[in-house]
PDB file of C-alpha atoms and ligand atoms in Angstrom:
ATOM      1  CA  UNK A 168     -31.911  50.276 -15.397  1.00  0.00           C
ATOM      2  CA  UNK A 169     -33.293  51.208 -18.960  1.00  0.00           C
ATOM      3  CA  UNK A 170     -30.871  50.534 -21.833  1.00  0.00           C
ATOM      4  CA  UNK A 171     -27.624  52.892 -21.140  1.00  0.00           C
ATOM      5  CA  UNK A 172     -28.136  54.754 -24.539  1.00  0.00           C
ATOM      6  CA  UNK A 173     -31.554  56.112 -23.498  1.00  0.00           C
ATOM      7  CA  UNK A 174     -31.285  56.244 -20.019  1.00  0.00           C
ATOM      8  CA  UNK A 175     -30.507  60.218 -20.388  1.00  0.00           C
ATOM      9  CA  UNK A 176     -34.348  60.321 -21.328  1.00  0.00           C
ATOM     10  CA  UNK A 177     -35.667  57.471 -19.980  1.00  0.00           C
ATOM     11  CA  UNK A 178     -34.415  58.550 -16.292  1.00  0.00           C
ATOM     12  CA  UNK A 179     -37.128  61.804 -16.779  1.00  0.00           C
ATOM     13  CA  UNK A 180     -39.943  60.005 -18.535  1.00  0.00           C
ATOM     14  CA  UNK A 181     -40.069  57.771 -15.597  1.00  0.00           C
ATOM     15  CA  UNK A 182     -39.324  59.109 -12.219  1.00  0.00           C
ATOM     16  CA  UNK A 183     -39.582  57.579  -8.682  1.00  0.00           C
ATOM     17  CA  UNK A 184     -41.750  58.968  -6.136  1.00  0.00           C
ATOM     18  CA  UNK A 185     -38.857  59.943  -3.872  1.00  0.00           C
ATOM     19  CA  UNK A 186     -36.631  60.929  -6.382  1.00  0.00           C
ATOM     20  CA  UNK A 187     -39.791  63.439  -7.584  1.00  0.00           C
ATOM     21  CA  UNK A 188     -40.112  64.753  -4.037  1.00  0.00           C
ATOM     22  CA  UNK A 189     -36.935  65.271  -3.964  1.00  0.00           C
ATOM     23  CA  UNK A 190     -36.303  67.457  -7.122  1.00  0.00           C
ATOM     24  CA  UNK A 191     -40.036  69.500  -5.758  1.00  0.00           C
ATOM     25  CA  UNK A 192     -37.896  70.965  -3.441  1.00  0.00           C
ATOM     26  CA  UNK A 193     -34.660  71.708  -5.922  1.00  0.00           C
ATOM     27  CA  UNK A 194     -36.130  73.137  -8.455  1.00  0.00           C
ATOM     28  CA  UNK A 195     -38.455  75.629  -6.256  1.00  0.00           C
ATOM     29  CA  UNK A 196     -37.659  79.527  -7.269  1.00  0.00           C
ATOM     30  CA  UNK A 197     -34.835  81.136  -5.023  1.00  0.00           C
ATOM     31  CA  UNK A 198     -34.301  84.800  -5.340  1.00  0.00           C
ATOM     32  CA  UNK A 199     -30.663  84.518  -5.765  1.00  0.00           C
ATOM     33  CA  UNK A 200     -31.357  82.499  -9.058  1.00  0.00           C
ATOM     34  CA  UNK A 201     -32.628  86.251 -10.607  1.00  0.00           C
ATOM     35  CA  UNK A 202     -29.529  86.220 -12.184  1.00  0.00           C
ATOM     36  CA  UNK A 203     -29.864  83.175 -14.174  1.00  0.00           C
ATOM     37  CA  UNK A 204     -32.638  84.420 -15.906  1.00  0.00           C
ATOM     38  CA  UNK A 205     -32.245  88.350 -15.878  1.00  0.00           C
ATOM     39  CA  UNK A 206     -30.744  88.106 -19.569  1.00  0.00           C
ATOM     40  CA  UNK A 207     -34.334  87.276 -20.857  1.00  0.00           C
ATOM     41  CA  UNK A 208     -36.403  90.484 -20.287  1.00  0.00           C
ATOM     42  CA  UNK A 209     -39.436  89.087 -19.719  1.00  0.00           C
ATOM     43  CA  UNK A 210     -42.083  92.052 -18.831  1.00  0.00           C
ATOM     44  CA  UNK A 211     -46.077  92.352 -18.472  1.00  0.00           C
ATOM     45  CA  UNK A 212     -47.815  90.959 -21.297  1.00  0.00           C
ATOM     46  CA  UNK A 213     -45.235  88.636 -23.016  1.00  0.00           C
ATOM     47  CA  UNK A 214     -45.951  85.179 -23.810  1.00  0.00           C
ATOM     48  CA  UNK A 215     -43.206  82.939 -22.698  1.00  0.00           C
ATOM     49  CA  UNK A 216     -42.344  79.290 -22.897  1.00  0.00           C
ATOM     50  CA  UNK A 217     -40.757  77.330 -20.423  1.00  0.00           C
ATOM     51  CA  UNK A 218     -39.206  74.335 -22.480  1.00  0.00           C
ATOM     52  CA  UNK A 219     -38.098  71.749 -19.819  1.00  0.00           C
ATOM     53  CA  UNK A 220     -40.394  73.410 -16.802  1.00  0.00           C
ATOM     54  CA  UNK A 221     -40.202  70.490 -14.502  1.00  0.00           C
ATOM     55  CA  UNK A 222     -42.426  70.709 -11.380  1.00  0.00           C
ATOM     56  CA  UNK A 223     -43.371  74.524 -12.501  1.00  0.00           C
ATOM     57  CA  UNK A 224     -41.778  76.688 -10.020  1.00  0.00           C
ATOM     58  CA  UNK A 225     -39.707  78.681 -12.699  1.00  0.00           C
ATOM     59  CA  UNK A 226     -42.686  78.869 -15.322  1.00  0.00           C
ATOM     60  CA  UNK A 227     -45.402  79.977 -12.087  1.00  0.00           C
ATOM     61  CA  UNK A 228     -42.669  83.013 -11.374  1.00  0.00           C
ATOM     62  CA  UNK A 229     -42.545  84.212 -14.972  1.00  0.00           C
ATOM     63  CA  UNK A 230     -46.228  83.969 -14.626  1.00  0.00           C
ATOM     64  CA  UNK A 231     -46.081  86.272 -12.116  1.00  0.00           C
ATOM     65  CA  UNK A 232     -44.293  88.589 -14.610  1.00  0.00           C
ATOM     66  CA  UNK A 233     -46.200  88.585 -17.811  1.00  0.00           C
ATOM     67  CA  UNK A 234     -49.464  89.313 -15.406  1.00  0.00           C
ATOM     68  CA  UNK A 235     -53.005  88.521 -16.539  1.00  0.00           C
ATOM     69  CA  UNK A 236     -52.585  89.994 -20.360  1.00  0.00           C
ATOM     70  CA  UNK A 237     -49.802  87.460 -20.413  1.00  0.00           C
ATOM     71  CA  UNK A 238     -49.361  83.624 -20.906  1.00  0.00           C
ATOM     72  CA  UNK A 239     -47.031  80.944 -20.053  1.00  0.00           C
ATOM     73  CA  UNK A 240     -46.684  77.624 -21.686  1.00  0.00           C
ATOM     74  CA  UNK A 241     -44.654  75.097 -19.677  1.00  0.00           C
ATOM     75  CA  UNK A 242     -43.733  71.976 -21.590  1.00  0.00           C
ATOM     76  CA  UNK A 243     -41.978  68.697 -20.437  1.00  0.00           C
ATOM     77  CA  UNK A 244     -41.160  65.306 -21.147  1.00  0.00           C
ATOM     78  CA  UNK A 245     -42.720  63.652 -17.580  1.00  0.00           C
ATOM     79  CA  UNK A 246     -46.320  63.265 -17.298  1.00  0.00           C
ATOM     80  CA  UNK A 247     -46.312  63.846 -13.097  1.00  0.00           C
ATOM     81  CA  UNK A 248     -44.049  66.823 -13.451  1.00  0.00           C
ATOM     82  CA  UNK A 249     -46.934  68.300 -15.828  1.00  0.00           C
ATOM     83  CA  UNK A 250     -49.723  67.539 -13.174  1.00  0.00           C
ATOM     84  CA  UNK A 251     -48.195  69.075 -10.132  1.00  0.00           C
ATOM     85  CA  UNK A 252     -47.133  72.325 -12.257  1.00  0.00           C
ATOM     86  CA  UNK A 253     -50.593  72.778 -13.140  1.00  0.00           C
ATOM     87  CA  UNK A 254     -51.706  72.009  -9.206  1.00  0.00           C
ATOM     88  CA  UNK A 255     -48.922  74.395  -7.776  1.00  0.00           C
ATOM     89  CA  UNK A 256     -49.899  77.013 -10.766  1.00  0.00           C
ATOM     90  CA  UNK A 257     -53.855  76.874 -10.062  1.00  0.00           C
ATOM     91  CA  UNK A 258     -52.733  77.167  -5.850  1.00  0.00           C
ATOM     92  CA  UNK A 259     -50.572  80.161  -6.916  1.00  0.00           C
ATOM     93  CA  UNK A 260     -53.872  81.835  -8.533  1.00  0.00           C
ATOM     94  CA  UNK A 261     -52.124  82.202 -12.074  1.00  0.00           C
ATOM     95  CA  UNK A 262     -53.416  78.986 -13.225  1.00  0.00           C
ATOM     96  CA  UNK A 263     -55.661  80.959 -15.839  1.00  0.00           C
ATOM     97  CA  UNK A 264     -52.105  82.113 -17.756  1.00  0.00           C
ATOM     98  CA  UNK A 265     -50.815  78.852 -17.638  1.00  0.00           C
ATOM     99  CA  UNK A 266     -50.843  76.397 -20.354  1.00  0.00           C
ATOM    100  CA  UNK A 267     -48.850  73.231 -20.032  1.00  0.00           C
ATOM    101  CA  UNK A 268     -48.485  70.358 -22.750  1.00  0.00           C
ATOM    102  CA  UNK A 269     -46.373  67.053 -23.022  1.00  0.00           C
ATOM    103  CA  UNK A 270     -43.513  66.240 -25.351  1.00  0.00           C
ATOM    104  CA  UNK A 271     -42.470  63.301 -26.070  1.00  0.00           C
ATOM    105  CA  UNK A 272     -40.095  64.277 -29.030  1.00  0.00           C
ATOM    106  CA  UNK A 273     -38.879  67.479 -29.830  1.00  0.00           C
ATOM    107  CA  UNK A 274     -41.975  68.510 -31.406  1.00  0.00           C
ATOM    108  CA  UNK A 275     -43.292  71.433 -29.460  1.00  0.00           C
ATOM    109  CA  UNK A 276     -47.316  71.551 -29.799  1.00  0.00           C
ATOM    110  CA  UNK A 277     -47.597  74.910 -30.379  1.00  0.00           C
ATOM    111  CA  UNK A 278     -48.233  77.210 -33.515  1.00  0.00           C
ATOM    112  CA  UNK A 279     -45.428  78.985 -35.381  1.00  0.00           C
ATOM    113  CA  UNK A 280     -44.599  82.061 -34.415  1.00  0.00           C
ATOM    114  CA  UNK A 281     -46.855  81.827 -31.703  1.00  0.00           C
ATOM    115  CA  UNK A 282     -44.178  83.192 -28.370  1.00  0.00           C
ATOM    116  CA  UNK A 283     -42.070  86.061 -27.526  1.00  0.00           C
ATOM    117  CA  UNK A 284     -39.544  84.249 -25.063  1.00  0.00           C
ATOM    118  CA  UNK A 285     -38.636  80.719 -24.754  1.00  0.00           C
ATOM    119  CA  UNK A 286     -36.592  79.723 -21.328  1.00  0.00           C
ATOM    120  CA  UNK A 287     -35.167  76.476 -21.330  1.00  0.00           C
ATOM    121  CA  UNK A 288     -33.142  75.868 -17.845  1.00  0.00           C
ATOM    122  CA  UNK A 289     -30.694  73.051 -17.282  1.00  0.00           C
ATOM    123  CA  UNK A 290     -33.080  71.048 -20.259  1.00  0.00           C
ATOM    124  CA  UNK A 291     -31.231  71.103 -23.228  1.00  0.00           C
ATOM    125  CA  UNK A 292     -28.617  68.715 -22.350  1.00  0.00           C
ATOM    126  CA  UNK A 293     -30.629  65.618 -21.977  1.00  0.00           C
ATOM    127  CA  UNK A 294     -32.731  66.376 -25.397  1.00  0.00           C
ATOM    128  CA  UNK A 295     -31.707  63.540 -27.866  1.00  0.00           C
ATOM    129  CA  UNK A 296     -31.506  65.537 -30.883  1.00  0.00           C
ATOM    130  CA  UNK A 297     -30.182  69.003 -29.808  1.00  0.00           C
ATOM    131  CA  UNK A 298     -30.083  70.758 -33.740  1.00  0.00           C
ATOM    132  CA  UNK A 299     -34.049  69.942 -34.115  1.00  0.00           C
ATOM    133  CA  UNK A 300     -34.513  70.665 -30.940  1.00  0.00           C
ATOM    134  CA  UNK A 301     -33.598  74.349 -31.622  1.00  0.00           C
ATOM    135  CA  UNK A 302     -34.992  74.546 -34.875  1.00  0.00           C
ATOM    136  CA  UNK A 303     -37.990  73.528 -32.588  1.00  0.00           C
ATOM    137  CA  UNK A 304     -37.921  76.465 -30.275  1.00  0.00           C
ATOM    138  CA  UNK A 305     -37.126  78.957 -33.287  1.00  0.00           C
ATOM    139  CA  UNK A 306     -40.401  77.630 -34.998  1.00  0.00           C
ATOM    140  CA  UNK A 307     -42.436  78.583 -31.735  1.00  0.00           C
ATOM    141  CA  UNK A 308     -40.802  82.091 -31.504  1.00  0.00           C
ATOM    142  CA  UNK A 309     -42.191  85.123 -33.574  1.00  0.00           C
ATOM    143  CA  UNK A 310     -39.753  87.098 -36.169  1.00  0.00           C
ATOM    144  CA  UNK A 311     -37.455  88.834 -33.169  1.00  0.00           C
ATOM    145  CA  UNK A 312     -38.322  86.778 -30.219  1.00  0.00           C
ATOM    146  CA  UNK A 313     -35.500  85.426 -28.083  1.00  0.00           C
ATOM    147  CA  UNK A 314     -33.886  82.341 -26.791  1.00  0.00           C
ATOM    148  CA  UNK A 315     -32.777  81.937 -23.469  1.00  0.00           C
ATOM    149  CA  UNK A 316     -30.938  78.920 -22.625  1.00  0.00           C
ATOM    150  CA  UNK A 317     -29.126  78.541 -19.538  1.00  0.00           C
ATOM    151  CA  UNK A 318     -27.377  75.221 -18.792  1.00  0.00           C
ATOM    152  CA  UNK A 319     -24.133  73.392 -16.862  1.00  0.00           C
ATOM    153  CA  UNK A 320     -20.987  72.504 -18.374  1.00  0.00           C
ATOM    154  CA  UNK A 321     -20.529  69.303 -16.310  1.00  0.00           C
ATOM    155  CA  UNK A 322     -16.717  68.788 -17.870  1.00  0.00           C
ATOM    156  CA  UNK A 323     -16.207  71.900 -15.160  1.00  0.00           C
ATOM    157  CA  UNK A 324     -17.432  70.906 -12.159  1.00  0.00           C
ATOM    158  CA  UNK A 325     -15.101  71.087  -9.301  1.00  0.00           C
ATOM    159  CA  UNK A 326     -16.131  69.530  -5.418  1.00  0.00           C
ATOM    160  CA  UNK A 327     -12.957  70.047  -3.642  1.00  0.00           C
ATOM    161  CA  UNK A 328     -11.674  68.397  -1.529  1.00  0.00           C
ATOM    162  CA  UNK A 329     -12.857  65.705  -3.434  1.00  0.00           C
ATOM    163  CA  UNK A 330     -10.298  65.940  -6.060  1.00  0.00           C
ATOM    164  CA  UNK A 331     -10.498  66.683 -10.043  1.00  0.00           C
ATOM    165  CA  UNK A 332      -9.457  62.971 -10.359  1.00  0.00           C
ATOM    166  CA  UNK A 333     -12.425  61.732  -8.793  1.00  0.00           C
ATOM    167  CA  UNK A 334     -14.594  63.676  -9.893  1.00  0.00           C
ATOM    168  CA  UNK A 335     -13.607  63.001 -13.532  1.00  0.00           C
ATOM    169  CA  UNK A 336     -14.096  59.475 -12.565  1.00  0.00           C
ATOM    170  CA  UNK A 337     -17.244  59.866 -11.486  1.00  0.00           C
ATOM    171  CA  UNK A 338     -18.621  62.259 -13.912  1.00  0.00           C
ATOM    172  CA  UNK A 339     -17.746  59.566 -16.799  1.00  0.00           C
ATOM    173  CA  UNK A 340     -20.195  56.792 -14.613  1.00  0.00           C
ATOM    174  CA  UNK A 341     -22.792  59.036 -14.399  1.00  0.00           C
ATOM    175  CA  UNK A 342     -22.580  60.680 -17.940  1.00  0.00           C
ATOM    176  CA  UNK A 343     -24.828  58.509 -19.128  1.00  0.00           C
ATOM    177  CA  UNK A 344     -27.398  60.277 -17.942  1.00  0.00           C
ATOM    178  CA  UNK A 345     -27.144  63.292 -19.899  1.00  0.00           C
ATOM    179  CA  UNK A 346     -27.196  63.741 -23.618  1.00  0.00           C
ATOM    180  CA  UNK A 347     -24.938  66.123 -24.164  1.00  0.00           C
ATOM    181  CA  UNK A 348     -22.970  66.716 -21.162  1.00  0.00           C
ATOM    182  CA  UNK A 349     -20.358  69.467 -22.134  1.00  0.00           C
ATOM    183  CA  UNK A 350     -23.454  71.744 -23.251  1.00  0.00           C
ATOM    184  CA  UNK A 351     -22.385  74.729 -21.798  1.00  0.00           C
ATOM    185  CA  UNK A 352     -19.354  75.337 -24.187  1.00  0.00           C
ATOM    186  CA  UNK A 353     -21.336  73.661 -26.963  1.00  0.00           C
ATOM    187  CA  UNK A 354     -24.307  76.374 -26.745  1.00  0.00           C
ATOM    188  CA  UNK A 355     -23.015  78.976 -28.571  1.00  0.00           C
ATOM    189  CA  UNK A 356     -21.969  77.271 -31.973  1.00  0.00           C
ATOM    190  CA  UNK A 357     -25.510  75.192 -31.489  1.00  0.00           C
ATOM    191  CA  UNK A 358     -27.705  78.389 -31.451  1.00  0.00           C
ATOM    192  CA  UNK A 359     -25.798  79.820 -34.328  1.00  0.00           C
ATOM    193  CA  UNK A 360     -25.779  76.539 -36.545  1.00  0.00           C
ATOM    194  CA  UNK A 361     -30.133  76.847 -35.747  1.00  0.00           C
ATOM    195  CA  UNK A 362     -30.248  80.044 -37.474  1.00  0.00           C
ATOM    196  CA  UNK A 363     -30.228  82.104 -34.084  1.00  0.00           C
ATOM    197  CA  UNK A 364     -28.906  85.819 -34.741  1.00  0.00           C
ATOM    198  CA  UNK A 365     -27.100  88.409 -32.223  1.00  0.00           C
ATOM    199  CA  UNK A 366     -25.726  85.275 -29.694  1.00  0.00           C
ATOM    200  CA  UNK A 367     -24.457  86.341 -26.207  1.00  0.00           C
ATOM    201  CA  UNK A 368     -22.929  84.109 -24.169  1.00  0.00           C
ATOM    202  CA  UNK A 369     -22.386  84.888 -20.196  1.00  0.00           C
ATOM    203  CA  UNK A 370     -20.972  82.183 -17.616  1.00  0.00           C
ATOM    204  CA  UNK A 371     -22.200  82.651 -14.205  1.00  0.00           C
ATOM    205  CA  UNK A 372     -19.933  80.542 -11.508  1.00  0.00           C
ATOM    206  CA  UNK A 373     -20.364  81.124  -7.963  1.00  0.00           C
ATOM    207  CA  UNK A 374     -19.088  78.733  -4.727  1.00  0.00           C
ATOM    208  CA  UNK A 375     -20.980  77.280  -2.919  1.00  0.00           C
ATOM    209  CA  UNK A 376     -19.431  76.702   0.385  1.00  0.00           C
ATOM    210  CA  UNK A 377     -22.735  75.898   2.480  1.00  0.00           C
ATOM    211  CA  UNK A 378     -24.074  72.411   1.332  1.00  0.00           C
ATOM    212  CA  UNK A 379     -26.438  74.163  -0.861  1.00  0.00           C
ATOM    213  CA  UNK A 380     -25.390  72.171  -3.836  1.00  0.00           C
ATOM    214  CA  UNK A 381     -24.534  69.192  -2.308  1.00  0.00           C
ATOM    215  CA  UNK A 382     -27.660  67.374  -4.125  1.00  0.00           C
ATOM    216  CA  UNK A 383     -25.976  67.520  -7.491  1.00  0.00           C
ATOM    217  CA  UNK A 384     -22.982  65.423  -6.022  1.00  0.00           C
ATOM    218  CA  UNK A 385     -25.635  62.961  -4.581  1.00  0.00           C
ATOM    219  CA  UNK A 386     -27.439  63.065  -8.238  1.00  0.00           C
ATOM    220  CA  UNK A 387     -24.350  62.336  -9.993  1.00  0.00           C
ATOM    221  CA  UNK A 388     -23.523  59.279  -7.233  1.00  0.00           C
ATOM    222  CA  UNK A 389     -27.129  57.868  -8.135  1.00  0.00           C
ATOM    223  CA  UNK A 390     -26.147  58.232 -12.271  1.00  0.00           C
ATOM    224  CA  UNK A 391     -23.338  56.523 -11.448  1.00  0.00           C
ATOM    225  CA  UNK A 392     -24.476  53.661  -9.212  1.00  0.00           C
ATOM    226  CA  UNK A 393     -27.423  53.387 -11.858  1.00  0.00           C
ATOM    227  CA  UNK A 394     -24.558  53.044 -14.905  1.00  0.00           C
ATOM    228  CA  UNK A 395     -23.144  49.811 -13.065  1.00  0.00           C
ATOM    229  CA  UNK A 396     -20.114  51.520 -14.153  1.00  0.00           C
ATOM    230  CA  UNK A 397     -17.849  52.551 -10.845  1.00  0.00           C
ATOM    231  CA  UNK A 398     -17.601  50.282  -7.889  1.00  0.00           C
ATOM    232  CA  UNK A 399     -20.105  50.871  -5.170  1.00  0.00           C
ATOM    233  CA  UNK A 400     -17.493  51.265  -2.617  1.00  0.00           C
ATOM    234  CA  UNK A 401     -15.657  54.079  -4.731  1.00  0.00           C
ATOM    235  CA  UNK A 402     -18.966  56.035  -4.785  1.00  0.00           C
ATOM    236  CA  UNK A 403     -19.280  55.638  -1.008  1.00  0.00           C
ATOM    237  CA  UNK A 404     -15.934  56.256  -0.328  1.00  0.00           C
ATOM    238  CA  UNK A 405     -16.390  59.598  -2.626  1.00  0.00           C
ATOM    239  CA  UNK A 406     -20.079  60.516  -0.487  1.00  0.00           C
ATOM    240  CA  UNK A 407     -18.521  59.919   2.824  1.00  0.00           C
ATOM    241  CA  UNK A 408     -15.865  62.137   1.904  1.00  0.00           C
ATOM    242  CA  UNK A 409     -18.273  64.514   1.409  1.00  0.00           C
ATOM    243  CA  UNK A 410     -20.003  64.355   4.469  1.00  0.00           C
ATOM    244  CA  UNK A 411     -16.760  64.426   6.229  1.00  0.00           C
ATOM    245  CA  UNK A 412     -15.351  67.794   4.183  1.00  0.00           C
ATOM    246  CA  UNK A 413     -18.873  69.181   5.186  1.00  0.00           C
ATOM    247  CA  UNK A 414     -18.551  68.858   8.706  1.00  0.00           C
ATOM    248  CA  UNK A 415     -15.238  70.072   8.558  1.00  0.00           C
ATOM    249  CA  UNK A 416     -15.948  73.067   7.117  1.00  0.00           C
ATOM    250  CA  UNK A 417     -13.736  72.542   3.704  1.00  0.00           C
ATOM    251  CA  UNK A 418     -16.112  72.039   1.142  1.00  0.00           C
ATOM    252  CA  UNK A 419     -16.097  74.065  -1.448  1.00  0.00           C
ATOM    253  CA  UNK A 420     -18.229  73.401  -5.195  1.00  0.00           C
ATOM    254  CA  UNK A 421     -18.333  75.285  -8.143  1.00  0.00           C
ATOM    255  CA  UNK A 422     -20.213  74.396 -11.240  1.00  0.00           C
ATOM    256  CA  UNK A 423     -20.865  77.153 -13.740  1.00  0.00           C
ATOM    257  CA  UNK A 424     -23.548  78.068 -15.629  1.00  0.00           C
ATOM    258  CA  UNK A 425     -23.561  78.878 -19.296  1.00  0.00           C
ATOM    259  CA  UNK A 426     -26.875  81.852 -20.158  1.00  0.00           C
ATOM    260  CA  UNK A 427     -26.724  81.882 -24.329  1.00  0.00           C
ATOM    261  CA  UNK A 428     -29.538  83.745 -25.497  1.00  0.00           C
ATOM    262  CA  UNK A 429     -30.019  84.271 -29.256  1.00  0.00           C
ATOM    263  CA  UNK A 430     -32.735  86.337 -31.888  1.00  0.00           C
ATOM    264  CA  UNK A 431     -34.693  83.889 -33.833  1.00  0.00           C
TER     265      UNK A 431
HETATM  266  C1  SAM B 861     -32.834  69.436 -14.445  1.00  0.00           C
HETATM  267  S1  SAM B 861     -34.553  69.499 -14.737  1.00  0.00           S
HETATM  268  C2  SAM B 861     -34.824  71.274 -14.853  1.00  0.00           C
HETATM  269  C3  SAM B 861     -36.242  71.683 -14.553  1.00  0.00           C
HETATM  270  C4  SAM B 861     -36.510  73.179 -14.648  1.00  0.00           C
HETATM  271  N1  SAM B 861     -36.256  73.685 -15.964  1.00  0.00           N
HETATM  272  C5  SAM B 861     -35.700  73.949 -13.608  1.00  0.00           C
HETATM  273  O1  SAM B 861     -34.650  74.475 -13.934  1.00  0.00           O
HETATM  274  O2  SAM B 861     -36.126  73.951 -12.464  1.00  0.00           O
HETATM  275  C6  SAM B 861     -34.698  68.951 -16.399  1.00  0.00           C
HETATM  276  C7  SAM B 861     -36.131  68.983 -16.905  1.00  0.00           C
HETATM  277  O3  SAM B 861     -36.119  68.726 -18.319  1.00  0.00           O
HETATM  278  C8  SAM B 861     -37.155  67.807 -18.614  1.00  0.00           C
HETATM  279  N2  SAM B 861     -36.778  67.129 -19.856  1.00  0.00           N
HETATM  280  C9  SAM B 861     -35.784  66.229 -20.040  1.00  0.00           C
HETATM  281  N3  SAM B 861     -35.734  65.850 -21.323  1.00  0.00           N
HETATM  282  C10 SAM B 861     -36.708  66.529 -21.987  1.00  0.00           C
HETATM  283  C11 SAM B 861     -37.165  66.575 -23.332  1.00  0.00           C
HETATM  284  N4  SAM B 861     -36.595  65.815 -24.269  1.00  0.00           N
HETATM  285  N5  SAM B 861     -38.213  67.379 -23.648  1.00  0.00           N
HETATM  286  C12 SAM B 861     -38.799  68.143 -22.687  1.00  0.00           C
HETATM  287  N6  SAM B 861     -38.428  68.132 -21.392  1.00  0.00           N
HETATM  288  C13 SAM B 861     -37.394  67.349 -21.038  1.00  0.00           C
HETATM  289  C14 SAM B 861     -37.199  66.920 -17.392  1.00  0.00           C
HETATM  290  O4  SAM B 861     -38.384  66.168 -17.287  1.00  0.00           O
HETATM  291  C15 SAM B 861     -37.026  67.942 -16.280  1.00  0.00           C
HETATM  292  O5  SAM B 861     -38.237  68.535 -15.920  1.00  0.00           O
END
């Protein structure tokens, strides 16, 4: 492992082949995540960024949305992330609207005033600086443009029947991969200490009962193995519980989701 103080950002610079596979198929669009992104209105013409757009699957649907007198800039921190977004956007014929640029700070390179929306899903929480971050995405916005932010609160993440116990216990292994890993509650005060006007704040929280979100238990385990910091037995112990509360039908996960979206 990288040094424990960057690994939050050093664990998306560089990413493993499997582990890139892997999040190709978890960050694909789903129709039921509509309502993660319904706050921002994006409509025919706008020109959005995507701030954190990973493999491109959110940024490609917004595509869809602005339509050819609309454009979509997707930025990100990882290099191979970048290249397949601009593959998958080019396959999804939209790869005319489609811009997408590397950050390696939180400088954004694009003009001021130069967007209508900015999306930012499940991003902000790793960025080292979050204050310049958002002073970063107000820059990009025009006079009246919005923020839309939309990210976990990890402090409330429940996997029962796992326990809040150990779940605390592994959440403080793997926190070392996130920046900032109470965001969600932090959002609010954040966008209004960036100069951000007219803040809402909804929480979305739904259960999933299926398995569907079993992969962000499995993330978490490989933070945590990675942090050296909870016996590999206890992890184990905690993912064959998992497996077992599957089959059995009493699995249950909830992690909600903070949407803050703010005038700049
Ligand atoms: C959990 S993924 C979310 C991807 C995508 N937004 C989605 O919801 O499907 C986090 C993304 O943020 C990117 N990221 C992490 N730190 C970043 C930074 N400092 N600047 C830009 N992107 C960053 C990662 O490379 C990754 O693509």
């Amino acid at each position: 492992m990288n040094s424990p103080e960057t690994y939050y950002r050093d664990h998306w610079v560089t990413i493993e082949p499997e582990r890139l596979e892997a999040y190709e198929q978890m960050f694909r669009w789903r129709p039921e995540m509509e309502p993660l992104i319904a706050p921002a209105e994006i409509a025919s013409g706008h020109v959005v960024l995507d701030y954190g757009c990973g493999p491109g699957w959110l940024a490609i649907e917004i595509a869809q949305r602005v339509g050819a007198a609309g454009h979509v800039y997707g930025v990100d921190v990882n290099a191979d992330f970048l290249a397949r977004a601009a593959e998958h956007a080019s396959a999804q014929g939209v790869g005319d609207r489609m811009t997408f640029h590397r950050a390696l700070d939180e400088r954004i390179p694009l003009s001021d005033a130069s967007v209508e929306w900015v999306i930012t899903k499940n991003v902000l929480e790793y960025v080292s600086d979050l204050h310049a971050t958002l002073l970063e995405l107000r820059r990009v916005l025009r006079p009246g443009g919005r923020l839309h932010v939309v990210d976990s609160d990890w402090g409330m993440l429940a996997v029962e029947p796992l326990g809040a116990a150990a779940i605390a216990e592994l959440f403080a292994a793997a926190s070392i991969a996130y920046r900032t890993p109470l965001i969600g509650r932090k959002l609010f005060g954040a966008l209004r200490a960036a100069g951000f006007a007219d803040v809402r704040v909804q929480i979305l929280a739904s259960a999933d009962t299926r398995g569907h979100f079993v992969p962000i238990v499995t993330n978490m385990a490989a933070y945590a193995r990675a942090s050296g910091r909870l016996p590999s037995e206890t992890i184990d112990r905690l993912l064959g519980a998992l497996d077992v509360a599957l089959k059995e039908g009493t699995y249950l996960l909830v992690l909600p989701q903070f949407l803050v979206t703010g005038t700049a």
